CSV table of C-alpha atoms and ligand atoms in Angstrom, one decimal:
chain,number,residue,atom,x,y,z
A,2,UNK,CA,-4.1,-13.2,40.5
A,3,UNK,CA,-5.9,-12.2,43.3
A,4,UNK,CA,-7.3,-9.1,41.3
A,5,UNK,CA,-8.9,-11.5,39.2
A,6,UNK,CA,-11.1,-12.6,41.5
A,7,UNK,CA,-12.5,-16.2,41.5
A,8,UNK,CA,-12.4,-18.7,38.3
A,9,UNK,CA,-15.3,-19.9,37.2
A,10,UNK,CA,-14.8,-23.0,34.9
A,11,UNK,CA,-17.7,-24.3,32.8
A,12,UNK,CA,-17.5,-27.7,30.5
A,13,UNK,CA,-20.1,-30.2,29.6
A,14,UNK,CA,-18.1,-32.8,32.0
A,15,UNK,CA,-17.1,-31.7,35.1
A,16,UNK,CA,-14.2,-33.4,37.1
A,17,UNK,CA,-12.3,-35.4,38.4
A,18,UNK,CA,-10.4,-33.2,40.9
A,19,UNK,CA,-8.9,-35.9,42.8
A,20,UNK,CA,-6.7,-37.7,40.6
A,21,UNK,CA,-7.4,-35.2,37.7
A,22,UNK,CA,-3.6,-35.7,36.9
A,23,UNK,CA,-4.2,-39.4,36.6
A,24,UNK,CA,-7.7,-38.7,34.4
A,25,UNK,CA,-5.9,-36.5,31.6
A,26,UNK,CA,-7.4,-34.2,28.9
A,27,UNK,CA,-9.0,-31.0,30.3
A,28,UNK,CA,-9.3,-32.0,34.0
A,29,UNK,CA,-5.1,-31.5,33.9
A,30,UNK,CA,-5.6,-28.1,32.5
A,31,UNK,CA,-7.8,-26.5,34.9
A,32,UNK,CA,-7.7,-28.3,38.2
A,33,UNK,CA,-4.4,-26.2,39.2
A,34,UNK,CA,-5.8,-23.4,38.2
A,35,UNK,CA,-9.2,-24.0,39.9
A,36,UNK,CA,-7.6,-24.8,43.4
A,37,UNK,CA,-5.0,-21.5,43.1
A,38,UNK,CA,-8.2,-19.4,43.0
A,39,UNK,CA,-10.7,-21.0,45.0
A,40,UNK,CA,-12.9,-21.9,42.1
A,41,UNK,CA,-16.1,-23.0,41.1
A,42,UNK,CA,-16.6,-25.9,38.2
A,43,UNK,CA,-19.5,-25.9,36.9
A,44,UNK,CA,-21.7,-28.5,34.3
A,45,UNK,CA,-23.2,-31.4,33.7
A,46,UNK,CA,-23.2,-34.4,36.5
A,47,UNK,CA,-23.1,-37.1,33.5
A,48,UNK,CA,-26.0,-38.4,34.8
A,49,UNK,CA,-29.9,-38.5,33.9
A,50,UNK,CA,-32.9,-37.5,36.1
A,51,UNK,CA,-36.6,-36.8,35.0
A,52,UNK,CA,-37.5,-33.3,34.0
A,53,UNK,CA,-39.1,-32.1,37.0
A,54,UNK,CA,-36.6,-34.0,39.4
A,55,UNK,CA,-32.9,-32.9,37.8
A,56,UNK,CA,-31.4,-31.1,40.8
A,57,UNK,CA,-28.4,-29.1,41.4
A,58,UNK,CA,-25.3,-31.4,43.0
A,59,UNK,CA,-23.0,-29.5,45.0
A,60,UNK,CA,-19.8,-30.9,46.6
A,61,UNK,CA,-16.2,-29.6,47.8
A,62,UNK,CA,-12.9,-31.2,46.9
A,63,UNK,CA,-9.5,-29.8,47.2
A,64,UNK,CA,-10.6,-25.7,48.0
A,65,UNK,CA,-12.6,-26.4,44.6
A,66,UNK,CA,-16.4,-26.5,44.8
A,67,UNK,CA,-18.4,-28.5,41.8
A,68,UNK,CA,-21.9,-27.9,40.9
A,69,UNK,CA,-23.5,-29.9,38.6
A,70,UNK,CA,-26.7,-30.4,37.1
A,71,UNK,CA,-28.4,-33.7,35.6
A,72,UNK,CA,-30.0,-33.6,31.8
A,73,UNK,CA,-33.4,-35.4,31.1
A,74,UNK,CA,-33.4,-38.4,29.6
A,75,UNK,CA,-34.8,-36.3,26.5
A,76,UNK,CA,-32.3,-33.5,26.8
A,77,UNK,CA,-29.5,-36.4,27.0
A,78,UNK,CA,-30.8,-37.9,23.5
A,79,UNK,CA,-31.3,-34.7,21.8
A,80,UNK,CA,-28.8,-32.5,22.9
A,81,UNK,CA,-25.7,-34.5,23.9
A,82,UNK,CA,-26.1,-37.2,21.6
A,83,UNK,CA,-28.2,-35.6,19.1
A,84,UNK,CA,-27.2,-31.9,18.1
A,85,UNK,CA,-23.5,-32.1,20.1
A,86,UNK,CA,-22.3,-35.3,19.0
A,87,UNK,CA,-24.4,-35.8,16.3
A,88,UNK,CA,-24.6,-32.7,14.5
A,89,UNK,CA,-21.9,-30.3,15.9
A,90,UNK,CA,-19.0,-32.7,16.5
A,91,UNK,CA,-18.8,-33.8,13.0
A,92,UNK,CA,-19.4,-30.5,11.7
A,93,UNK,CA,-16.4,-29.0,13.5
A,94,UNK,CA,-14.5,-32.1,12.3
A,95,UNK,CA,-15.3,-31.2,8.4
A,96,UNK,CA,-17.5,-34.6,8.4
A,97,UNK,CA,-20.8,-33.2,6.8
A,98,UNK,CA,-21.7,-36.3,5.2
A,99,UNK,CA,-21.8,-37.8,9.0
A,100,UNK,CA,-23.8,-34.5,10.1
A,101,UNK,CA,-27.2,-35.1,11.5
A,102,UNK,CA,-29.5,-31.9,11.7
A,103,UNK,CA,-32.9,-32.0,14.0
A,104,UNK,CA,-34.9,-28.9,14.9
A,105,UNK,CA,-36.0,-30.4,17.8
A,106,UNK,CA,-32.1,-31.2,18.8
A,107,UNK,CA,-31.1,-27.5,18.1
A,108,UNK,CA,-34.1,-26.6,20.6
A,109,UNK,CA,-32.7,-28.9,23.2
A,110,UNK,CA,-29.3,-27.7,22.5
A,111,UNK,CA,-30.6,-24.0,23.7
A,112,UNK,CA,-32.8,-24.9,26.2
A,113,UNK,CA,-29.8,-26.9,27.8
A,114,UNK,CA,-27.9,-23.9,27.5
A,115,UNK,CA,-30.6,-21.7,29.0
A,116,UNK,CA,-30.9,-23.9,32.1
A,117,UNK,CA,-27.3,-24.2,32.9
A,118,UNK,CA,-27.4,-20.1,32.6
A,119,UNK,CA,-30.3,-19.7,34.8
A,120,UNK,CA,-28.6,-21.9,37.6
A,121,UNK,CA,-24.8,-20.5,37.1
A,122,UNK,CA,-26.1,-16.8,36.9
A,123,UNK,CA,-27.3,-17.5,40.6
A,124,UNK,CA,-23.6,-19.1,41.8
A,125,UNK,CA,-21.8,-16.2,39.6
A,126,UNK,CA,-19.8,-13.3,42.2
A,127,UNK,CA,-18.7,-9.9,40.9
A,128,UNK,CA,-15.5,-10.4,39.8
A,129,UNK,CA,-15.6,-13.8,38.8
A,130,UNK,CA,-13.8,-14.5,35.5
A,131,UNK,CA,-15.9,-17.4,33.9
A,132,UNK,CA,-14.0,-19.6,31.4
A,133,UNK,CA,-16.3,-21.6,29.3
A,134,UNK,CA,-15.4,-24.9,27.2
A,135,UNK,CA,-16.1,-26.1,23.9
A,136,UNK,CA,-19.1,-26.9,21.5
A,137,UNK,CA,-21.6,-27.9,24.0
A,138,UNK,CA,-21.9,-24.7,25.7
A,139,UNK,CA,-21.5,-21.9,23.0
A,140,UNK,CA,-24.8,-20.2,23.6
A,141,UNK,CA,-23.9,-20.1,27.2
A,142,UNK,CA,-22.7,-16.4,27.6
A,143,UNK,CA,-25.5,-15.3,25.6
A,144,UNK,CA,-28.2,-16.9,27.8
A,145,UNK,CA,-25.9,-15.3,31.0
A,146,UNK,CA,-25.9,-12.0,29.3
A,147,UNK,CA,-29.5,-12.3,29.2
A,148,UNK,CA,-29.9,-12.6,32.9
A,149,UNK,CA,-27.4,-9.7,33.7
A,150,UNK,CA,-24.1,-11.2,34.1
A,151,UNK,CA,-21.6,-8.5,33.4
A,152,UNK,CA,-18.5,-10.8,34.7
A,153,UNK,CA,-15.9,-11.4,32.4
A,154,UNK,CA,-16.6,-14.5,30.3
A,155,UNK,CA,-14.1,-16.4,27.8
A,156,UNK,CA,-14.9,-19.4,25.4
A,157,UNK,CA,-11.9,-22.2,24.3
A,158,UNK,CA,-13.0,-24.2,21.8
A,159,UNK,CA,-11.3,-27.5,21.7
A,160,UNK,CA,-11.9,-28.7,18.2
A,161,UNK,CA,-11.0,-27.1,15.0
A,162,UNK,CA,-13.0,-24.3,13.8
A,163,UNK,CA,-14.3,-25.7,10.2
A,164,UNK,CA,-14.0,-23.2,7.0
A,165,UNK,CA,-17.1,-21.1,6.1
A,166,UNK,CA,-18.4,-23.3,3.3
A,167,UNK,CA,-18.8,-25.9,5.5
A,168,UNK,CA,-20.0,-24.2,8.6
A,169,UNK,CA,-22.6,-22.5,6.4
A,170,UNK,CA,-24.3,-26.3,5.7
A,171,UNK,CA,-25.5,-26.1,9.4
A,172,UNK,CA,-29.3,-24.7,9.3
A,173,UNK,CA,-29.1,-21.5,11.7
A,174,UNK,CA,-25.4,-21.4,11.9
A,175,UNK,CA,-26.0,-17.5,12.3
A,176,UNK,CA,-27.3,-17.6,15.4
A,177,UNK,CA,-24.5,-19.9,16.8
A,178,UNK,CA,-21.6,-17.8,15.5
A,179,UNK,CA,-23.9,-14.7,17.1
A,180,UNK,CA,-23.8,-16.6,19.9
A,181,UNK,CA,-20.1,-16.4,20.3
A,182,UNK,CA,-20.1,-12.6,20.3
A,183,UNK,CA,-21.7,-12.7,24.0
A,184,UNK,CA,-17.9,-13.5,25.0
A,185,UNK,CA,-15.7,-11.0,26.1
A,186,UNK,CA,-12.5,-13.6,24.5
A,187,UNK,CA,-12.4,-16.6,22.5
A,188,UNK,CA,-10.0,-19.1,22.1
A,189,UNK,CA,-8.9,-21.3,19.3
A,190,UNK,CA,-6.4,-23.9,19.0
A,191,UNK,CA,-4.4,-23.3,16.2
A,192,UNK,CA,-3.8,-20.2,14.1
A,193,UNK,CA,-5.4,-21.8,11.2
A,194,UNK,CA,-8.7,-21.8,13.3
A,195,UNK,CA,-8.3,-18.4,14.3
A,196,UNK,CA,-8.2,-17.5,10.9
A,197,UNK,CA,-10.9,-19.7,9.4
A,198,UNK,CA,-13.2,-17.9,12.4
A,199,UNK,CA,-12.1,-14.6,10.9
A,200,UNK,CA,-12.7,-15.3,7.5
A,201,UNK,CA,-16.2,-16.5,8.7
A,202,UNK,CA,-17.1,-13.5,10.2
A,203,UNK,CA,-16.1,-11.7,7.4
A,204,UNK,CA,-17.7,-13.4,4.6
A,205,UNK,CA,-20.9,-15.0,6.0
A,206,UNK,CA,-21.2,-12.3,8.9
A,207,UNK,CA,-20.5,-8.8,7.4
A,208,UNK,CA,-18.1,-8.6,10.0
A,209,UNK,CA,-14.3,-7.5,10.0
A,210,UNK,CA,-11.3,-8.1,11.9
A,211,UNK,CA,-8.2,-6.7,13.0
A,212,UNK,CA,-5.5,-7.5,14.8
A,213,UNK,CA,-6.9,-9.5,17.5
A,214,UNK,CA,-10.1,-7.7,17.8
A,215,UNK,CA,-13.3,-9.3,15.7
A,216,UNK,CA,-16.7,-7.2,15.5
A,217,UNK,CA,-19.6,-8.6,14.1
A,218,UNK,CA,-23.5,-8.0,15.5
A,219,UNK,CA,-22.8,-4.7,16.4
A,220,UNK,CA,-20.4,-6.1,18.8
A,221,UNK,CA,-16.8,-6.6,19.3
A,222,UNK,CA,-14.9,-9.3,21.0
A,223,UNK,CA,-11.2,-10.6,21.2
A,224,UNK,CA,-10.0,-13.7,19.5
A,225,UNK,CA,-6.8,-15.8,19.9
A,226,UNK,CA,-5.0,-18.8,19.1
A,227,UNK,CA,-4.1,-20.5,22.5
A,228,UNK,CA,-2.8,-23.9,21.9
A,229,UNK,CA,-3.3,-26.2,24.5
A,230,UNK,CA,-0.5,-28.4,25.9
A,231,UNK,CA,0.3,-31.1,28.5
A,232,UNK,CA,2.2,-31.4,32.0
A,233,UNK,CA,5.1,-32.5,30.4
A,234,UNK,CA,7.3,-33.2,33.6
A,235,UNK,CA,4.4,-35.0,35.1
A,236,UNK,CA,4.0,-37.3,32.0
A,237,UNK,CA,7.7,-37.8,31.7
A,238,UNK,CA,7.8,-38.8,35.3
A,239,UNK,CA,5.4,-41.5,35.2
A,240,UNK,CA,7.2,-42.8,32.2
A,241,UNK,CA,10.8,-42.6,33.8
A,242,UNK,CA,9.5,-44.7,36.8
A,243,UNK,CA,8.1,-47.1,34.2
A,244,UNK,CA,11.3,-49.4,33.7
A,245,UNK,CA,11.9,-50.1,37.1
A,246,UNK,CA,7.7,-51.5,37.5
A,247,UNK,CA,6.7,-55.0,37.1
A,248,UNK,CA,4.2,-53.9,34.8
A,249,UNK,CA,6.8,-52.4,32.5
A,250,UNK,CA,8.6,-55.7,32.5
A,251,UNK,CA,5.7,-57.5,31.7
A,252,UNK,CA,5.0,-55.1,28.8
A,253,UNK,CA,8.4,-56.0,27.5
A,254,UNK,CA,7.9,-59.6,27.8
A,255,UNK,CA,4.9,-59.7,25.6
A,256,UNK,CA,7.1,-57.8,23.4
A,257,UNK,CA,10.2,-60.1,23.5
A,258,UNK,CA,12.0,-58.1,21.2
A,259,UNK,CA,9.5,-56.9,18.8
A,260,UNK,CA,9.0,-53.4,17.7
A,261,UNK,CA,5.7,-51.9,18.8
A,262,UNK,CA,4.0,-49.0,17.1
A,263,UNK,CA,1.3,-47.8,19.5
A,264,UNK,CA,-1.9,-45.7,18.7
A,265,UNK,CA,-4.2,-44.3,21.5
A,266,UNK,CA,-7.4,-42.6,20.6
A,267,UNK,CA,-10.7,-42.4,22.0
A,268,UNK,CA,-12.8,-44.6,19.5
A,269,UNK,CA,-13.9,-41.8,17.0
A,270,UNK,CA,-14.0,-41.8,13.4
A,271,UNK,CA,-11.9,-38.4,13.5
A,272,UNK,CA,-9.1,-40.1,14.6
A,273,UNK,CA,-8.2,-42.1,11.4
A,274,UNK,CA,-8.0,-45.3,12.8
A,275,UNK,CA,-9.7,-47.4,10.0
A,276,UNK,CA,-7.0,-45.8,7.8
A,277,UNK,CA,-4.0,-46.3,10.2
A,278,UNK,CA,-5.0,-50.3,10.1
A,279,UNK,CA,-4.9,-49.8,6.2
A,280,UNK,CA,-1.8,-48.2,6.7
A,281,UNK,CA,-0.5,-51.0,8.7
A,282,UNK,CA,-1.6,-53.3,6.4
A,283,UNK,CA,0.2,-51.7,3.7
A,284,UNK,CA,3.4,-51.5,5.6
A,285,UNK,CA,3.2,-54.9,6.7
A,286,UNK,CA,2.5,-56.0,2.5
A,287,UNK,CA,5.7,-53.9,1.4
A,288,UNK,CA,8.3,-55.2,4.0
A,289,UNK,CA,7.9,-58.9,4.3
A,290,UNK,CA,11.0,-58.5,6.6
A,291,UNK,CA,9.0,-57.1,9.4
A,292,UNK,CA,6.5,-60.1,9.8
A,293,UNK,CA,7.1,-61.6,13.1
A,294,UNK,CA,9.0,-58.4,14.2
A,295,UNK,CA,6.4,-55.5,14.6
A,296,UNK,CA,3.3,-55.2,16.2
A,297,UNK,CA,0.7,-52.6,16.3
A,298,UNK,CA,-1.0,-51.8,19.7
A,299,UNK,CA,-4.2,-49.8,19.1
A,300,UNK,CA,-5.4,-48.6,22.5
A,301,UNK,CA,-9.2,-47.5,21.7
A,302,UNK,CA,-11.8,-47.0,24.3
A,303,UNK,CA,-15.2,-47.0,23.8
A,304,UNK,CA,-16.5,-43.4,23.4
A,305,UNK,CA,-20.0,-42.2,22.9
A,306,UNK,CA,-21.2,-45.9,22.8
A,307,UNK,CA,-24.9,-44.6,23.2
A,308,UNK,CA,-24.7,-43.3,19.5
A,309,UNK,CA,-25.6,-45.8,16.6
A,310,UNK,CA,-22.7,-43.9,14.3
A,311,UNK,CA,-20.3,-45.1,17.2
A,312,UNK,CA,-21.2,-48.4,17.2
A,313,UNK,CA,-21.1,-49.4,13.5
A,314,UNK,CA,-17.7,-47.3,13.6
A,315,UNK,CA,-16.4,-49.8,15.8
A,316,UNK,CA,-17.9,-52.5,14.3
A,317,UNK,CA,-16.0,-51.6,11.0
A,318,UNK,CA,-12.8,-51.1,12.7
A,319,UNK,CA,-13.4,-54.8,14.1
A,320,UNK,CA,-13.5,-55.9,10.7
A,321,UNK,CA,-10.6,-54.0,9.6
A,322,UNK,CA,-8.2,-55.0,12.6
A,323,UNK,CA,-9.6,-58.8,11.9
A,324,UNK,CA,-8.7,-58.3,8.4
A,325,UNK,CA,-5.1,-57.0,8.3
A,326,UNK,CA,-4.4,-60.0,11.4
A,327,UNK,CA,-6.2,-62.7,8.9
A,328,UNK,CA,-4.2,-61.5,6.4
A,329,UNK,CA,-0.7,-61.5,8.0
A,330,UNK,CA,-1.0,-63.4,11.5
A,331,UNK,CA,1.0,-66.4,12.0
A,332,UNK,CA,0.7,-69.1,14.9
A,333,UNK,CA,3.1,-67.3,16.5
A,334,UNK,CA,2.5,-63.9,16.0
A,335,UNK,CA,-0.6,-61.6,16.0
A,336,UNK,CA,0.0,-58.1,13.9
A,337,UNK,CA,-2.6,-56.0,15.6
A,338,UNK,CA,-3.2,-56.0,19.4
A,339,UNK,CA,-6.5,-53.9,20.0
A,340,UNK,CA,-8.0,-53.2,23.3
A,341,UNK,CA,-11.4,-51.1,23.9
A,342,UNK,CA,-10.1,-50.0,27.4
A,343,UNK,CA,-9.3,-47.2,29.1
A,344,UNK,CA,-5.8,-47.3,31.1
A,345,UNK,CA,-4.5,-45.6,34.0
A,346,UNK,CA,-2.1,-42.7,33.1
A,347,UNK,CA,0.8,-44.5,34.8
A,348,UNK,CA,0.4,-47.9,32.3
A,349,UNK,CA,-0.1,-45.6,29.0
A,350,UNK,CA,3.0,-43.9,30.1
A,351,UNK,CA,4.9,-47.0,30.3
A,352,UNK,CA,3.2,-48.2,27.0
A,353,UNK,CA,4.3,-45.3,25.4
A,354,UNK,CA,7.9,-45.7,26.4
A,355,UNK,CA,8.1,-49.2,25.2
A,356,UNK,CA,7.1,-48.5,22.1
A,357,UNK,CA,9.5,-47.5,19.1
A,358,UNK,CA,6.7,-45.7,17.0
A,359,UNK,CA,3.6,-43.4,17.9
A,360,UNK,CA,1.0,-43.6,15.5
A,361,UNK,CA,-1.3,-40.2,15.6
A,362,UNK,CA,-2.9,-39.8,12.6
A,363,UNK,CA,-6.1,-38.2,12.9
A,364,UNK,CA,-8.2,-37.2,10.0
A,365,UNK,CA,-9.0,-34.0,11.8
A,366,UNK,CA,-8.3,-32.8,15.1
A,367,UNK,CA,-8.1,-29.6,17.4
A,368,UNK,CA,-4.7,-30.5,18.8
A,369,UNK,CA,-3.9,-34.0,19.8
A,370,UNK,CA,-2.5,-34.6,23.4
A,371,UNK,CA,-1.7,-38.1,22.5
A,372,UNK,CA,1.3,-37.0,20.1
A,373,UNK,CA,2.6,-35.2,23.0
A,374,UNK,CA,2.3,-37.6,25.8
A,375,UNK,CA,4.4,-40.0,23.2
A,376,UNK,CA,7.1,-37.6,23.1
A,377,UNK,CA,7.2,-36.9,26.9
A,378,UNK,CA,7.3,-40.4,27.8
A,379,UNK,CA,10.3,-41.2,25.6
A,380,UNK,CA,13.8,-42.1,27.1
A,381,UNK,CA,16.0,-39.2,25.7
A,382,UNK,CA,19.0,-41.6,25.4
A,383,UNK,CA,16.7,-43.7,23.0
A,384,UNK,CA,13.6,-42.1,22.0
A,385,UNK,CA,11.0,-43.4,19.6
A,386,UNK,CA,9.5,-41.6,16.6
A,387,UNK,CA,6.1,-39.9,16.5
A,388,UNK,CA,4.3,-40.2,12.9
A,389,UNK,CA,1.8,-37.7,12.9
A,390,UNK,CA,-0.9,-36.3,10.7
A,391,UNK,CA,-0.9,-32.6,9.4
A,392,UNK,CA,-4.2,-32.5,10.0
A,393,UNK,CA,-3.9,-32.6,13.9
A,394,UNK,CA,-3.7,-29.2,15.5
A,395,UNK,CA,-0.2,-30.8,17.0
A,396,UNK,CA,1.1,-31.0,13.6
A,397,UNK,CA,1.5,-26.8,13.4
A,398,UNK,CA,4.2,-27.3,16.6
A,399,UNK,CA,5.9,-30.9,16.7
A,400,UNK,CA,7.9,-30.1,13.4
A,401,UNK,CA,10.2,-32.6,13.8
A,402,UNK,CA,7.8,-35.6,13.9
A,403,UNK,CA,7.3,-37.5,10.5
A,404,UNK,CA,4.0,-35.3,9.2
A,405,UNK,CA,2.2,-37.6,6.9
A,406,UNK,CA,-1.5,-36.9,5.5
A,407,UNK,CA,-3.4,-39.6,6.4
A,408,UNK,CA,-5.4,-40.0,3.3
A,409,UNK,CA,-2.5,-41.3,1.3
A,410,UNK,CA,-1.9,-45.1,2.7
A,411,UNK,CA,1.7,-45.4,1.0
A,412,UNK,CA,3.1,-42.5,2.4
A,413,UNK,CA,1.9,-43.3,6.0
A,414,UNK,CA,2.9,-46.8,5.5
A,415,UNK,CA,6.3,-45.5,4.2
A,416,UNK,CA,6.6,-42.9,7.1
A,417,UNK,CA,5.9,-46.1,9.7
A,418,UNK,CA,9.0,-47.8,7.7
A,419,UNK,CA,11.2,-44.9,8.0
A,420,UNK,CA,10.1,-44.1,11.7
A,421,UNK,CA,11.4,-47.8,12.6
A,422,UNK,CA,14.5,-47.8,10.7
A,423,UNK,CA,15.4,-44.0,11.8
A,424,UNK,CA,19.1,-44.2,13.5
A,425,UNK,CA,19.7,-43.2,16.9
A,426,UNK,CA,21.2,-39.7,16.3
A,427,UNK,CA,18.2,-38.5,14.3
A,428,UNK,CA,16.2,-39.8,16.4
A,429,UNK,CA,17.4,-38.0,19.7
A,430,UNK,CA,17.6,-34.5,17.5
A,431,UNK,CA,14.1,-34.9,16.6
A,432,UNK,CA,13.2,-35.7,20.3
A,433,UNK,CA,15.4,-32.9,21.8
A,434,UNK,CA,13.9,-30.5,19.6
A,435,UNK,CA,10.5,-31.8,19.8
A,436,UNK,CA,11.0,-31.6,24.3
A,437,UNK,CA,11.8,-28.0,23.8
A,438,UNK,CA,8.4,-27.3,21.8
A,439,UNK,CA,6.4,-29.4,24.3
A,440,UNK,CA,8.2,-27.4,27.1
A,441,UNK,CA,7.8,-24.0,25.6
A,442,UNK,CA,3.8,-24.9,25.3
A,443,UNK,CA,3.1,-26.6,28.0
A,444,UNK,CA,-0.6,-26.6,30.0
A,445,UNK,CA,0.4,-24.1,32.6
A,446,UNK,CA,1.1,-21.8,29.8
A,447,UNK,CA,-2.4,-22.4,27.9
A,448,UNK,CA,-4.1,-21.8,31.0
A,449,UNK,CA,-2.4,-18.5,32.0
A,450,UNK,CA,-1.9,-17.2,28.5
A,451,UNK,CA,-6.0,-17.3,28.2
A,452,UNK,CA,-6.6,-16.6,31.6
A,453,UNK,CA,-4.0,-13.1,31.5
A,454,UNK,CA,-6.0,-12.4,27.6
A,455,UNK,CA,-9.4,-12.9,29.3
A,456,UNK,CA,-8.6,-10.3,32.1
A,457,UNK,CA,-7.1,-7.7,29.4
A,458,UNK,CA,-10.2,-8.1,27.3
A,459,UNK,CA,-11.7,-4.2,27.2
A,460,UNK,CA,-14.5,-4.0,29.6
A,461,UNK,CA,-15.9,-1.0,27.9
A,462,UNK,CA,-18.1,-2.6,25.2
A,463,UNK,CA,-20.3,-4.5,27.4
A,464,UNK,CA,-21.3,-1.3,29.2
A,465,UNK,CA,-22.7,-0.6,25.2
A,466,UNK,CA,-23.7,-4.0,24.3
A,467,UNK,CA,-27.4,-5.1,24.5
A,468,UNK,CA,-27.9,-8.8,24.1
A,469,UNK,CA,-30.6,-9.8,22.1
B,25,ADQ,P1,-9.5,-35.4,22.6
B,25,ADQ,O1,-10.5,-36.0,21.3
B,25,ADQ,O2,-10.4,-36.6,23.7
B,25,ADQ,O3,-9.8,-34.2,22.8
B,25,ADQ,P2,-6.8,-36.2,22.4
B,25,ADQ,O4,-6.2,-34.7,22.9
B,25,ADQ,O5,-6.0,-37.1,22.2
B,25,ADQ,O6,-8.0,-35.8,22.3
B,25,ADQ,O7,-7.2,-36.4,24.2
B,25,ADQ,C1,-7.3,-37.6,24.8
B,25,ADQ,C2,-6.8,-37.8,26.1
B,25,ADQ,O8,-7.5,-38.9,26.5
B,25,ADQ,C3,-5.2,-37.8,26.2
B,25,ADQ,O9,-4.9,-37.4,27.5
B,25,ADQ,C4,-5.2,-39.4,26.2
B,25,ADQ,O10,-4.0,-39.6,26.8
B,25,ADQ,C5,-6.5,-39.9,27.1
B,25,ADQ,N1,-6.6,-41.0,26.6
B,25,ADQ,C6,-6.9,-41.7,25.1
B,25,ADQ,N2,-7.1,-43.2,25.1
B,25,ADQ,C7,-7.0,-43.7,26.7
B,25,ADQ,C8,-7.2,-44.7,27.2
B,25,ADQ,N3,-7.3,-45.9,26.7
B,25,ADQ,N4,-6.7,-44.8,28.5
B,25,ADQ,C9,-6.7,-43.6,29.4
B,25,ADQ,N5,-6.7,-42.7,28.7
B,25,ADQ,C10,-6.6,-42.3,27.6
B,25,ADQ,C11,-10.3,-32.7,22.4
B,25,ADQ,C12,-9.6,-32.5,21.1
B,25,ADQ,C13,-8.4,-32.7,21.0
B,25,ADQ,C14,-7.7,-31.8,22.1
B,25,ADQ,C15,-8.4,-31.9,23.1
B,25,ADQ,C16,-7.6,-31.3,24.4
B,25,ADQ,O11,-10.7,-33.3,20.4
B,25,ADQ,O12,-8.3,-32.2,19.7
B,25,ADQ,O13,-6.4,-32.0,21.8
B,25,ADQ,O14,-9.7,-32.2,23.5
B,25,ADQ,O15,-8.0,-29.7,23.6
């Protein structure tokens, strides 16, 4: 491990380090590795400051150095809200109907990446291993190379990689894909994403792909699938202690013997929330006997609330939840319970465990950790059932879930019914198999596989490469 030198992680949002395990997401995946290797974590501070006054914030926590930069209010608008969330995010999720391209936003994207690279280049040491995360920072390696960074640099894409016809709708997509070739290794969530990248390189860039080596623009890199996972034992532990807690007793109390379906998602159009509400309505329509006996708890913390498209999506979802409730509610029963709040992970684990069915039905998702958390939180003696969209990366691995096409409301409604009715032996059989899959691909394996592949990525090509 020490032969690999220091680990430098770069992501749009940095931290938290303390309590990373309770924050979830990327932090869980990175903090252990950073701690082990006395690492540096670099990215946006989450704050804005006038252009001239943005400074580098540095702090140390648990042996990790955090270094963050502010964004100017203009870059927050154009880089973060604009190019990242209004252009690349919908593009990566195949939603070109929602994609908004503005040249000034692309310029801001390039400017922020260049500024990040300029600062980071000064913090790097020879022998560092640099791991860049997600679509916000695609041009970072190219900018670092321009500043003579010779370290190994890897990139991991947390979202799906879109098909070539979709990617090609992005003006200037060539420069974005070319920028990927400044990395030594790029990682995708699934084999499908990897294959779409290889296909794009062959068809749109005149390049070639052989084995894990991909060549284009006179450069060569390694590309692979590194499916992310969760910390299975930690989540299982949280859920295991939940039944003894007062909070859990309260959850049970609220349910009063009813069966709970649970959805937990950032409030984002990619997560399939509208169609999920509709499918739940169809389920109630088809099964009057379930009235009064089931509820759908949807936990959906507001995300990217600065964007008008997200605000209007929220209103639409409010209406859809109200429509289902208006149609089916009785004075003593409200079928849809809807929370716009982030919850502590222990509470989430308890909620998963108290739920008979986990409903994870994104229209498109890189992986989806909620699906995994739901499974890990179940009581092995009496587990609930996962209903999972085939368009989540997780569906490639969690084969024993009930896999649905979220565009098909009737199929999803039927799966909700089948999940609720499933007998104990089948639930146990499926749950055992799913747990084996989770353990085989947990977050520690994701991290170590990626970093081992990065350490092995050939050095030779860098000496011949000339960054453009
Ligand atoms: P996300 O789109 O954020 O991640 P997901 O993988 O489901 O989607 O991760 C969300 C995380 O946030 C989970 O750990 C979940 O527990 C947590 N969370 C959600 N709602 C919460 C709430 N109300 N309170 C507290 N925590 C909540 C992106 C990609 C995914 C990919 C991940 C990791 O879009 O496809 O799986 O990165 O690579």
